[in-house]
Amino acid sequence: MQIPCPLCGLRDSREFTCKGDAVTLDRPAADAPAGDWHAYLHLRDNPAGPTRELWYHGGGCGAWLVVMRNTATHAVSGAVLASEARHAG
Amino acid sequence: MRYSGLQVLAQGLTGNRGWRPAWRDPAPKDEYDIVIIGGGGHGLSTAYYLAREHGLTNIAVLEKGYLGGGNVGRNTTIVRANYQLEGNSQFYSHSLKLWEGLEADLNYNVMHSQRGLINLFHSDGQRDAFVRRGNMMINQGDDAILLDREGCRKLLPYLDYEQTRFPIYGGLYHPRGGTARHDAVAWGYARGADRRGVDLIQQCEVTGIDIVGGRVTGLQTSRGAIRAKKVGIVVAGRSSQVAAMAGMRLPIESHVLQAFVTEGLKPVIDHVISYGMGHFYISQSDKGGLVFGGDLDFYASYAARGNLPMAEHVAEAGMSLMPMIGKARTLRSWGGIMDMSPDGSPIIDRTDIEGLYLNCGWCYGGFKAVPGSGHCFAHLMATDRPHPAAERYRLDRFATGHGLMDEEGTGSQHNLH
Ligand SMILES: Cc1cc2nc3c(=O)[nH]c(=O)nc-3n(C[C@H](O)[C@H](O)[C@H](O)COP(=O)(O)OP(=O)(O)OC[C@H]3O[C@@H](n4cnc5c(N)ncnc54)[C@H](O)[C@@H]3O)c2cc1C
Ligand SMILES: [Zn+2]
């Protein structure tokens, strides 16, 4: 598996750590109801197909990426910087 | 047909012409009292115990592929009861006791082999943790013996004790731990359930769950609609998809776990060994292959195959523990889809939908749980009350935070177990 880092180019997945579903970017407000925090921490769509995930390029530029990947085939279709993905909404 | 030594002899002398299929291949009926979705180990054992313990026989197990084609036929077959947390320890103790009577109960040889399991430790801190775990196992009524380095050497003379990286300080020995033949467990439960009247329906994929007024009424399947009073979801790695048919979102992520087997060798490894550093564990199958594995690949996957980095890591860990295995050639590797829960412990519970029950979250440890899980899930589905051995496996523990069971102490979050 290779991941196209926007800063470093196409790199081996060994350089990255997967954090999991990119829903973790949508952090609830500190005073949000407990149910929102439960959903944020625990509940997942867990799709069998296309997904958006957070990967950390620890063995490269140190950036957090949002990686588009297919969980059924392991095909990676793209990656953007997490900071930009968040601004894009 | 009852299996016995006499039967084998009689059949052998008459050209083996009398053997019959071990279960029927029925067409689905329009309606059942209970339908189990998923013909893996847990689904089949649930059906078996519903019939055996609760006298319920108007039951179907629906399997989208073939019986035993999921994780139950892909795992590394370790059976043990060395968990430490309240909730887990009684459950796995319960399950191991069922294993110990299983072959007689099923009239089927599942090749359960209590060859002993040794968890190695490599530091003072790890020894303290294993002493504590061993005491908890003994308090639970199970067996645990602390071995020092010399004790390990007697049982496992071929390990690299002097390595500078992870010197072996000793091990926690669990003599009743061991292995079983994974397919045979699925087949034995399938045959036992079938003989009690359960319909095992293969090539039947559930595509929808019918709910009317908050109560389950039946299922849509690739072989037509089937009405059901009660439905159990027991689909391991596919739990999120099937639960979504009932509008539920689960605290589950599906990950790939790989395993490996070498060419057949003369007996060299008598026990199950797990390395306390660089996740690696190994045993030898009755055919002689060394069966080993390690960690998850640590990304979500439904591909039932993993990638090279973890294969390399496992091989390196194995070599650092027992350099002798470097001479063996790996024949095959494969992966299974693991239903990972945030705290690493399973869920056996009702859902908010009347008549719909959920059994999932077995992570990479659900083979040993097959008898206990089926037994407790059958109890829950038949009586609407949790079995005492599984009453902590609640779905709402993630929402409330009460009763999280994080054996590893790493936190109750995805991707930490
Ligand atoms: C490589 C590997 C090593 C492992 N090693 C061990 C070990 O040493 N010890 C241990 O205790 N555990 C181990 N495990 C874990 C264990 O195998 C699983 O936790 C356990 O088998 C899961 O339960 P099951 O047998 O019911 O699952 P499965 O056998 O996966 O059964 C689920 C079934 O549901 C069916 N299904 C899914 N969706 C549908 C649908 N829509 N309609 C109908 N049917 C459906 C699937 O086809 C499948 O047959 C290992 C797993 C793997 C992959
Ligand atoms: Zn980078």
Coordinates of C-alpha atoms and ligand atoms in Angstrom, one line a residue:
Chain A
M1 CA 0.0 0.0 0.0
Q2 CA 1.3 3.4 -0.9
I3 CA 0.0 6.8 0.1
P4 CA 0.3 10.0 -2.0
C5 CA 1.4 12.6 0.6
P6 CA 0.6 16.1 -0.8
L7 CA 4.0 17.3 0.6
C8 CA 6.3 14.3 0.0
G9 CA 4.7 12.4 -3.0
L10 CA 3.9 8.7 -3.2
R11 CA 5.3 7.0 -0.2
D12 CA 5.2 3.5 1.3
S13 CA 2.5 2.9 3.9
R14 CA 5.3 1.9 6.4
E15 CA 6.0 5.6 6.9
F16 CA 2.5 6.3 8.1
T17 CA 0.3 5.5 11.1
C18 CA -3.4 5.1 10.7
K19 CA -5.5 6.9 13.3
G20 CA -8.9 5.7 11.9
D21 CA -12.0 7.2 10.5
A22 CA -11.8 10.9 9.7
V23 CA -14.9 11.5 11.8
T24 CA -12.4 12.3 14.5
L25 CA -11.9 15.7 12.9
D26 CA -15.4 16.6 13.8
R27 CA -14.8 17.0 17.5
P28 CA -17.9 18.0 19.5
A29 CA -17.9 21.2 21.5
A30 CA -16.6 20.7 25.1
D31 CA -20.1 21.2 26.5
A32 CA -21.9 19.0 23.9
P33 CA -24.2 16.3 25.3
A34 CA -22.6 13.0 26.3
G35 CA -24.4 11.2 23.4
D36 CA -22.4 13.4 20.9
W37 CA -19.1 12.4 22.6
H38 CA -20.1 8.8 22.6
A39 CA -20.9 8.9 18.9
Y40 CA -17.6 10.7 18.3
L41 CA -15.5 8.3 20.2
H42 CA -17.2 5.0 19.6
L43 CA -19.8 4.8 16.8
R44 CA -18.6 4.2 13.3
D45 CA -20.1 3.7 9.9
N46 CA -17.3 1.2 9.3
P47 CA -18.0 1.1 5.5
A48 CA -17.1 -1.8 3.3
G49 CA -15.9 0.3 0.4
P50 CA -14.8 4.0 0.1
T51 CA -13.8 5.6 3.4
R52 CA -12.0 8.7 4.6
E53 CA -9.3 8.2 7.3
L54 CA -6.7 10.1 9.2
W55 CA -3.1 9.0 8.6
Y56 CA 0.0 10.6 10.2
H57 CA 3.2 10.8 8.1
G58 CA 5.6 10.2 11.0
G59 CA 8.3 8.8 8.8
G60 CA 8.1 11.8 6.5
C61 CA 6.9 15.4 6.8
G62 CA 5.0 14.9 10.0
A63 CA 1.7 16.0 8.5
W64 CA -1.7 14.6 9.3
L65 CA -3.5 13.6 6.1
V66 CA -7.1 12.7 5.2
V67 CA -6.6 9.6 3.0
M68 CA -9.4 8.4 0.7
R69 CA -9.1 4.6 0.6
N70 CA -11.3 1.6 -0.2
T71 CA -11.5 -0.9 2.7
A72 CA -12.6 -3.7 0.4
T73 CA -9.7 -3.4 -2.0
H74 CA -7.1 -1.4 -0.2
A75 CA -6.9 0.9 -3.2
V76 CA -5.9 4.5 -2.2
S77 CA -7.5 7.2 -4.3
G78 CA -6.1 10.3 -2.9
A79 CA -4.9 12.3 0.2
V80 CA -5.1 15.9 1.3
L81 CA -3.7 17.7 4.3
A82 CA -6.0 17.3 7.3
S83 CA -5.7 21.0 8.0
E84 CA -7.1 21.8 4.5
A85 CA -9.7 19.1 4.6
R86 CA -11.0 20.6 7.8
H87 CA -11.2 24.1 6.3
A88 CA -12.9 22.7 3.2
G89 CA -15.6 21.4 5.7
Chain B
M1 CA -25.5 -41.4 12.4
R2 CA -23.6 -41.6 15.7
Y3 CA -19.9 -41.6 15.2
S4 CA -17.8 -44.1 17.1
G5 CA -14.7 -46.3 16.8
L6 CA -17.0 -49.2 16.0
Q7 CA -18.7 -47.2 13.2
V8 CA -15.3 -46.4 11.7
L9 CA -14.4 -50.1 11.8
A10 CA -17.7 -51.2 10.3
Q11 CA -17.6 -48.6 7.5
G12 CA -14.0 -49.4 6.8
L13 CA -14.8 -53.0 6.3
T14 CA -17.7 -52.3 4.0
G15 CA -16.0 -49.9 1.6
N16 CA -17.0 -46.7 3.4
R17 CA -20.3 -46.7 1.5
G18 CA -22.5 -46.0 4.5
W19 CA -21.4 -42.5 5.4
R20 CA -24.1 -39.8 5.1
P21 CA -23.8 -36.0 4.8
A22 CA -23.3 -34.6 8.3
W23 CA -26.2 -32.1 7.9
R24 CA -29.2 -31.5 5.6
D25 CA -29.4 -28.8 2.9
P26 CA -33.0 -27.5 3.5
A27 CA -34.8 -24.8 1.6
P28 CA -35.8 -21.9 3.8
K29 CA -39.3 -22.0 5.3
D30 CA -41.5 -19.0 5.3
E31 CA -41.3 -18.5 9.0
Y32 CA -39.2 -19.5 12.1
D33 CA -39.4 -18.7 15.8
I34 CA -35.7 -17.7 15.8
V35 CA -33.4 -16.8 12.9
I36 CA -29.6 -16.5 13.4
I37 CA -27.8 -14.4 10.9
G38 CA -24.3 -15.8 10.3
G39 CA -23.1 -19.4 10.1
G40 CA -19.7 -18.9 11.8
G41 CA -18.7 -20.5 15.0
H42 CA -20.8 -18.2 17.2
G43 CA -24.0 -18.5 15.0
L44 CA -23.8 -22.3 14.9
S45 CA -23.1 -22.7 18.6
T46 CA -26.0 -20.4 19.4
A47 CA -28.4 -22.5 17.3
Y48 CA -27.0 -25.7 18.9
Y49 CA -27.5 -24.4 22.5
L50 CA -31.0 -23.0 21.7
A51 CA -32.0 -26.5 20.7
R52 CA -30.1 -28.4 23.3
E53 CA -30.6 -26.2 26.4
H54 CA -33.9 -24.5 25.6
G55 CA -35.7 -27.1 23.5
L56 CA -36.3 -24.6 20.7
T57 CA -36.0 -26.2 17.3
N58 CA -38.0 -24.0 14.9
I59 CA -34.7 -22.2 14.1
A60 CA -32.8 -21.3 11.0
V61 CA -29.2 -20.2 10.6
L62 CA -28.7 -18.1 7.5
E63 CA -25.2 -18.0 6.0
K64 CA -24.3 -16.0 2.9
G65 CA -21.4 -18.2 1.9
Y66 CA -20.7 -21.7 3.3
L67 CA -20.6 -22.8 6.9
G68 CA -17.3 -22.1 8.4
G69 CA -16.0 -20.0 5.6
G70 CA -15.6 -16.9 7.8
N71 CA -13.2 -16.3 10.7
V72 CA -14.1 -19.6 12.3
G73 CA -12.1 -21.3 9.6
R74 CA -9.4 -18.8 9.4
N75 CA -8.1 -18.4 12.9
T76 CA -5.0 -19.7 14.7
T77 CA -7.2 -21.9 17.0
I78 CA -5.9 -20.9 20.4
V79 CA -8.2 -21.8 23.2
R80 CA -7.4 -20.4 26.7
A81 CA -8.9 -18.9 29.8
N82 CA -6.3 -16.5 30.9
Y83 CA -8.2 -13.2 31.0
Q84 CA -8.0 -11.1 34.1
L85 CA -10.8 -8.5 34.3
E86 CA -14.1 -9.2 36.1
G87 CA -16.6 -10.1 33.4
N88 CA -14.0 -11.5 31.0
S89 CA -12.5 -13.9 33.4
Q90 CA -15.7 -15.7 34.3
F91 CA -16.9 -15.8 30.7
Y92 CA -13.7 -17.4 29.3
S93 CA -13.6 -19.7 32.3
H94 CA -17.2 -20.8 31.4
S95 CA -16.2 -21.2 27.8
L96 CA -13.2 -23.3 28.5
K97 CA -15.3 -25.7 30.7
L98 CA -17.7 -26.1 27.8
W99 CA -14.7 -26.9 25.5
E100 CA -13.6 -29.6 27.9
G101 CA -16.8 -31.5 27.5
L102 CA -17.4 -30.5 23.9
E103 CA -16.4 -33.6 22.0
A104 CA -18.5 -35.9 24.1
D105 CA -21.4 -33.5 23.9
L106 CA -21.2 -33.1 20.2
N107 CA -20.2 -36.7 19.4
Y108 CA -17.6 -35.0 17.2
N109 CA -13.8 -34.9 17.2
V110 CA -12.9 -31.2 17.3
M111 CA -9.3 -32.2 18.2
H112 CA -9.2 -30.1 21.3
S113 CA -5.7 -30.3 22.5
Q114 CA -4.8 -28.9 26.0
R115 CA -1.2 -28.8 25.2
G116 CA -0.5 -25.8 27.5
L117 CA 0.0 -22.2 26.7
I118 CA 3.0 -20.1 27.8
N119 CA 3.0 -16.3 27.8
L120 CA 6.6 -15.2 28.0
F121 CA 7.7 -12.1 29.9
H122 CA 10.8 -10.0 29.3
S123 CA 11.1 -7.5 32.2
D124 CA 10.5 -7.2 35.9
G125 CA 7.4 -5.0 35.2
Q126 CA 6.0 -7.6 32.8
R127 CA 6.6 -10.4 35.4
D128 CA 4.7 -8.4 38.0
A129 CA 1.8 -8.0 35.6
F130 CA 1.7 -11.7 34.8
V131 CA 1.9 -12.7 38.5
R132 CA -1.2 -10.5 39.0
R133 CA -2.9 -12.1 36.0
G134 CA -2.0 -15.6 37.2
N135 CA -3.4 -14.9 40.6
M136 CA -6.6 -13.7 39.1
M137 CA -6.9 -16.8 37.0
I138 CA -6.4 -19.0 40.0
N139 CA -9.0 -17.0 42.0
Q140 CA -11.4 -17.6 39.1
G141 CA -10.7 -21.4 39.5
D142 CA -8.5 -21.8 36.5
D143 CA -4.9 -22.9 36.3
A144 CA -1.8 -20.7 36.1
I145 CA 1.8 -21.5 37.0
L146 CA 4.6 -19.0 37.1
L147 CA 7.8 -20.3 35.4
D148 CA 11.2 -18.7 35.8
R149 CA 13.7 -18.8 33.0
E150 CA 14.9 -22.3 33.9
G151 CA 11.3 -23.5 34.1
C152 CA 10.8 -22.2 30.6
R153 CA 14.0 -23.7 29.4
K154 CA 12.8 -27.2 30.4
L155 CA 9.6 -26.8 28.3
L156 CA 10.9 -24.7 25.5
P157 CA 14.6 -25.4 25.1
Y158 CA 14.8 -23.9 21.6
L159 CA 14.1 -20.3 22.4
D160 CA 16.8 -17.7 22.3
Y161 CA 17.1 -16.9 26.0
E162 CA 20.2 -14.8 25.9
Q163 CA 19.2 -12.3 23.3
T164 CA 20.1 -8.8 24.3
R165 CA 17.0 -7.2 22.9
F166 CA 14.2 -9.1 24.8
P167 CA 15.9 -11.5 27.2
I168 CA 13.4 -14.1 28.5
Y169 CA 12.7 -13.7 32.2
G170 CA 10.1 -16.5 32.4
G171 CA 6.6 -17.3 31.5
L172 CA 3.0 -17.7 32.7
Y173 CA 2.1 -21.3 32.0
H174 CA -1.6 -22.1 31.5
P175 CA -1.7 -25.9 31.2
R176 CA -5.4 -26.1 30.2
G177 CA -4.8 -23.8 27.3
G178 CA -4.2 -25.2 23.9
T179 CA -5.7 -25.5 20.4
A180 CA -8.5 -27.2 18.5
R181 CA -9.3 -27.9 14.9
H182 CA -11.2 -24.8 13.8
D183 CA -13.3 -26.3 10.9
A184 CA -14.2 -29.2 13.0
V185 CA -15.7 -26.9 15.6
A186 CA -18.0 -25.3 13.0
W187 CA -18.8 -28.7 11.6
G188 CA -19.5 -30.3 14.9
Y189 CA -21.9 -27.6 16.0
A190 CA -23.5 -27.6 12.6
R191 CA -24.1 -31.3 12.7
G192 CA -25.3 -31.1 16.3
A193 CA -27.8 -28.3 15.5
D194 CA -29.0 -30.0 12.4
R195 CA -29.6 -33.3 14.3
R196 CA -31.8 -31.3 16.7
G197 CA -33.9 -29.9 13.8
V198 CA -32.2 -26.6 13.1
D199 CA -32.3 -25.6 9.4
L200 CA -28.8 -24.6 8.2
I201 CA -29.3 -22.5 5.1
Q202 CA -26.2 -21.7 3.1
Q203 CA -25.9 -19.3 0.1
C204 CA -28.5 -17.1 1.8
E205 CA -27.5 -13.5 2.4
V206 CA -29.5 -11.3 4.6
T207 CA -30.2 -8.0 2.8
G208 CA -32.8 -6.4 5.0
I209 CA -34.3 -6.5 8.5
D210 CA -38.0 -5.9 8.7
I211 CA -39.1 -3.8 11.7
V212 CA -42.7 -2.9 12.4
G213 CA -43.5 -0.7 15.4
G214 CA -40.1 -1.2 17.0
R215 CA -40.3 -4.9 16.8
V216 CA -38.5 -7.2 14.4
T217 CA -40.8 -9.2 12.1
G218 CA -38.5 -10.9 9.7
L219 CA -35.7 -10.7 7.1
Q220 CA -35.2 -10.1 3.5
T221 CA -32.7 -12.5 2.0
S222 CA -31.2 -13.5 -1.3
R223 CA -33.5 -16.6 -1.1
G224 CA -36.7 -14.6 -0.3
A225 CA -38.4 -13.1 2.7
I226 CA -38.4 -15.0 5.9
R227 CA -40.6 -14.1 8.9
A228 CA -39.1 -14.5 12.4
K229 CA -40.1 -13.7 15.9
K230 CA -36.6 -13.3 17.1
V231 CA -33.4 -12.5 15.2
G232 CA -29.8 -12.8 16.3
I233 CA -27.0 -10.9 14.5
V234 CA -23.8 -13.0 14.7
V235 CA -21.8 -11.9 11.7
A236 CA -18.4 -11.0 13.2
G237 CA -16.6 -8.7 10.7
R238 CA -19.8 -7.7 8.9
S239 CA -21.6 -6.6 12.1
S240 CA -21.8 -2.9 11.0
Q241 CA -23.4 -3.7 7.7
V242 CA -26.1 -6.0 9.1
A243 CA -26.8 -3.8 12.1
A244 CA -27.2 -0.8 9.7
M245 CA -30.1 -2.8 8.1
A246 CA -31.9 -2.2 11.4
G247 CA -30.9 1.4 11.5
M248 CA -28.1 0.9 14.1
R249 CA -24.6 2.3 14.2
L250 CA -22.2 0.1 16.2
P251 CA -19.1 0.8 18.2
I252 CA -17.2 -1.5 15.8
E253 CA -14.5 -1.2 13.3
S254 CA -13.5 -4.1 11.0
H255 CA -9.8 -4.7 10.7
V256 CA -7.6 -7.3 9.1
L257 CA -5.6 -9.9 11.1
Q258 CA -3.2 -12.1 9.3
A259 CA -1.9 -15.6 10.0
F260 CA 0.8 -17.8 8.5
V261 CA 1.5 -21.5 8.2
T262 CA 4.7 -23.2 7.2
E263 CA 5.3 -26.5 5.4
G264 CA 4.7 -29.6 7.6
L265 CA 7.6 -30.5 9.9
K266 CA 8.3 -33.2 12.4
P267 CA 7.0 -32.2 15.9
V268 CA 9.1 -29.4 17.3
I269 CA 6.8 -27.1 19.2
D270 CA 4.7 -28.9 21.9
H271 CA 2.9 -25.9 23.3
V272 CA 1.3 -22.6 22.3
I273 CA 3.8 -19.8 22.9
S274 CA 3.2 -16.1 22.9
Y275 CA 6.0 -13.6 22.8
G276 CA 5.6 -10.8 25.4
M277 CA 7.4 -8.4 23.1
G278 CA 6.8 -7.7 19.4
H279 CA 3.5 -9.4 19.1
F280 CA 4.0 -12.9 17.9
Y281 CA 2.5 -16.3 18.8
I282 CA 3.0 -19.8 17.5
S283 CA 1.9 -23.4 17.8
Q284 CA 2.3 -26.5 15.6
S285 CA -0.7 -28.1 13.9
D286 CA -1.3 -31.8 13.9
K287 CA -0.3 -31.9 10.3
G288 CA 3.1 -30.4 11.3
G289 CA 2.8 -26.9 10.0
L290 CA 3.9 -24.1 12.3
V291 CA 0.9 -21.8 12.7
F292 CA 1.7 -18.3 13.7
G293 CA 0.6 -14.7 13.7
G294 CA 0.9 -11.3 15.3
D295 CA -0.9 -8.0 15.4
L296 CA -3.6 -6.4 13.3
D297 CA -2.4 -4.5 10.3
F298 CA -4.0 -1.5 12.1
Y299 CA -6.2 0.0 9.3
A300 CA -9.9 -0.8 8.5
S301 CA -10.2 -3.6 6.0
Y302 CA -12.7 -6.0 4.5
A303 CA -10.3 -7.5 2.0
A304 CA -9.6 -10.7 4.1
R305 CA -5.9 -10.2 3.2
G306 CA -3.2 -8.1 4.7
N307 CA -0.1 -6.3 3.6
L308 CA 3.6 -7.0 3.6
P309 CA 4.7 -4.7 6.5
M310 CA 2.9 -6.8 9.1
A311 CA 4.0 -10.1 7.5
E312 CA 7.6 -8.9 7.8
H313 CA 7.1 -7.7 11.4
V314 CA 5.7 -11.1 12.4
A315 CA 8.6 -12.9 10.7
E316 CA 11.2 -10.7 12.4
A317 CA 9.6 -11.2 15.8
G318 CA 9.5 -15.0 15.3
M319 CA 13.2 -15.0 14.3
S320 CA 14.2 -13.0 17.3
L321 CA 12.4 -15.5 19.6
M322 CA 13.3 -18.8 18.0
P323 CA 15.9 -18.5 15.3
M324 CA 15.3 -22.2 14.3
I325 CA 12.1 -21.4 12.5
G326 CA 14.0 -19.4 9.9
K327 CA 14.7 -22.7 8.1
A328 CA 11.0 -23.4 7.6
R329 CA 9.3 -22.1 4.5
T330 CA 6.0 -20.3 4.9
L331 CA 3.4 -22.0 2.7
R332 CA 0.4 -19.7 3.0
S333 CA -0.8 -16.5 4.6
W334 CA -4.3 -15.1 4.8
G335 CA -6.4 -12.6 6.7
G336 CA -9.7 -12.4 8.4
I337 CA -12.1 -9.6 9.1
M338 CA -12.1 -8.8 12.8
D339 CA -15.0 -7.0 14.5
M340 CA -12.9 -4.7 16.8
S341 CA -14.7 -3.0 19.7
P342 CA -13.2 0.1 21.4
D343 CA -12.3 -1.7 24.6
G344 CA -11.3 -5.0 23.0
S345 CA -14.1 -6.9 24.7
P346 CA -17.2 -8.4 23.1
I347 CA -20.9 -7.5 23.1
I348 CA -23.7 -10.0 23.8
D349 CA -26.9 -8.0 24.3
R350 CA -30.4 -7.1 23.3
T351 CA -30.9 -4.1 21.1
D352 CA -33.5 -1.3 21.4
I353 CA -35.5 -3.2 18.8
E354 CA -37.8 -5.8 20.3
G355 CA -36.7 -9.3 19.3
L356 CA -33.4 -8.2 17.8
Y357 CA -30.2 -9.4 19.5
L358 CA -26.6 -8.6 18.9
N359 CA -23.4 -10.7 19.3
C360 CA -20.2 -9.1 18.1
G361 CA -17.0 -7.4 19.0
W362 CA -14.9 -10.5 19.4
C363 CA -11.8 -8.8 18.0
Y364 CA -9.1 -11.4 17.4
G365 CA -10.1 -13.6 20.3
G366 CA -13.4 -15.1 19.4
F367 CA -12.5 -18.7 18.6
K368 CA -12.0 -19.7 22.2
A369 CA -15.3 -18.1 22.9
V370 CA -17.3 -20.1 20.4
P371 CA -18.9 -22.5 23.0
G372 CA -19.4 -19.8 25.7
S373 CA -20.7 -17.2 23.4
G374 CA -23.3 -19.6 21.8
H375 CA -24.3 -20.8 25.2
C376 CA -24.8 -17.4 26.7
F377 CA -26.4 -15.9 23.6
A378 CA -28.8 -18.7 23.4
H379 CA -29.7 -18.1 27.0
L380 CA -30.3 -14.4 26.3
M381 CA -32.4 -15.1 23.2
A382 CA -34.5 -17.8 24.8
T383 CA -35.1 -16.2 28.2
D384 CA -34.6 -12.4 27.5
R385 CA -32.2 -12.4 30.5
P386 CA -28.4 -12.3 30.3
H387 CA -26.5 -15.4 31.3
P388 CA -24.5 -14.6 34.4
A389 CA -21.2 -15.4 32.7
A390 CA -21.9 -12.8 30.0
E391 CA -23.9 -10.1 31.8
R392 CA -21.1 -7.6 31.5
Y393 CA -21.0 -7.7 27.7
R394 CA -23.4 -4.8 27.5
L395 CA -23.8 -2.7 24.4
D396 CA -24.5 0.4 26.5
R397 CA -21.1 0.3 28.3
F398 CA -19.6 2.6 25.7
A399 CA -22.3 5.2 26.0
T400 CA -22.3 5.2 29.9
G401 CA -18.7 4.4 30.5
H402 CA -19.7 1.9 33.2
G403 CA -18.2 -1.5 32.9
L404 CA -15.7 -1.0 30.1
M405 CA -13.4 -4.0 29.9
D406 CA -10.0 -3.0 28.6
E407 CA -7.8 -6.0 29.3
E408 CA -4.7 -4.3 27.9
G409 CA -5.2 -1.0 29.8
T410 CA -4.6 1.0 26.6
G411 CA -7.9 2.9 26.6
S412 CA -11.3 2.5 25.2
Q413 CA -10.8 3.9 21.7
H414 CA -10.7 2.4 18.2
N415 CA -7.4 1.3 16.9
L416 CA -5.8 0.8 20.3
H417 CA -6.3 -3.0 20.6
Ligands
LIG1 C1 -6.0 -14.8 11.4 C2 -6.9 -15.0 12.6 C3 -6.4 -15.6 13.8 C4 -7.2 -15.7 14.9 N1 -6.8 -16.4 16.0 C5 -7.6 -16.7 17.0 C6 -7.1 -17.5 18.1 O1 -6.0 -18.0 18.1 N2 -7.9 -17.7 19.1 C7 -9.2 -17.1 19.2 O2 -9.8 -17.3 20.2 N3 -9.7 -16.4 18.2 C8 -8.9 -16.1 17.1 N4 -9.4 -15.4 16.0 C9 -10.7 -14.7 16.1 C10 -11.9 -15.7 15.8 O3 -11.6 -16.4 14.6 C11 -13.1 -14.8 15.6 O4 -13.3 -13.9 16.7 C12 -14.4 -15.7 15.5 O5 -14.2 -16.7 14.6 C13 -15.6 -14.8 15.1 O6 -16.8 -15.4 15.2 P1 -17.5 -16.4 14.1 O7 -16.8 -17.7 14.1 O8 -18.9 -16.4 14.4 O9 -17.2 -15.5 12.8 P2 -17.3 -15.9 11.3 O10 -16.8 -17.3 11.0 O11 -16.7 -14.9 10.5 O12 -18.9 -16.0 11.0 C14 -19.7 -14.9 10.6 C15 -20.5 -15.4 9.4 O13 -21.5 -14.4 9.1 C16 -21.7 -14.5 7.7 N5 -22.4 -13.3 7.2 C17 -21.9 -12.1 7.2 N6 -22.8 -11.2 6.7 C18 -23.9 -12.0 6.4 C19 -25.2 -11.7 5.9 N7 -25.6 -10.4 5.5 N8 -26.1 -12.7 5.7 C20 -25.8 -14.0 6.1 N9 -24.6 -14.3 6.6 C21 -23.7 -13.3 6.8 C22 -20.3 -14.7 7.2 O14 -20.3 -15.2 5.8 C23 -19.6 -15.6 8.2 O15 -19.7 -17.0 7.8 C24 -8.6 -15.2 14.9 C25 -9.0 -14.6 13.7 C26 -8.2 -14.5 12.6 C27 -8.8 -13.9 11.3
ZN2 ZN 4.5 13.7 4.0

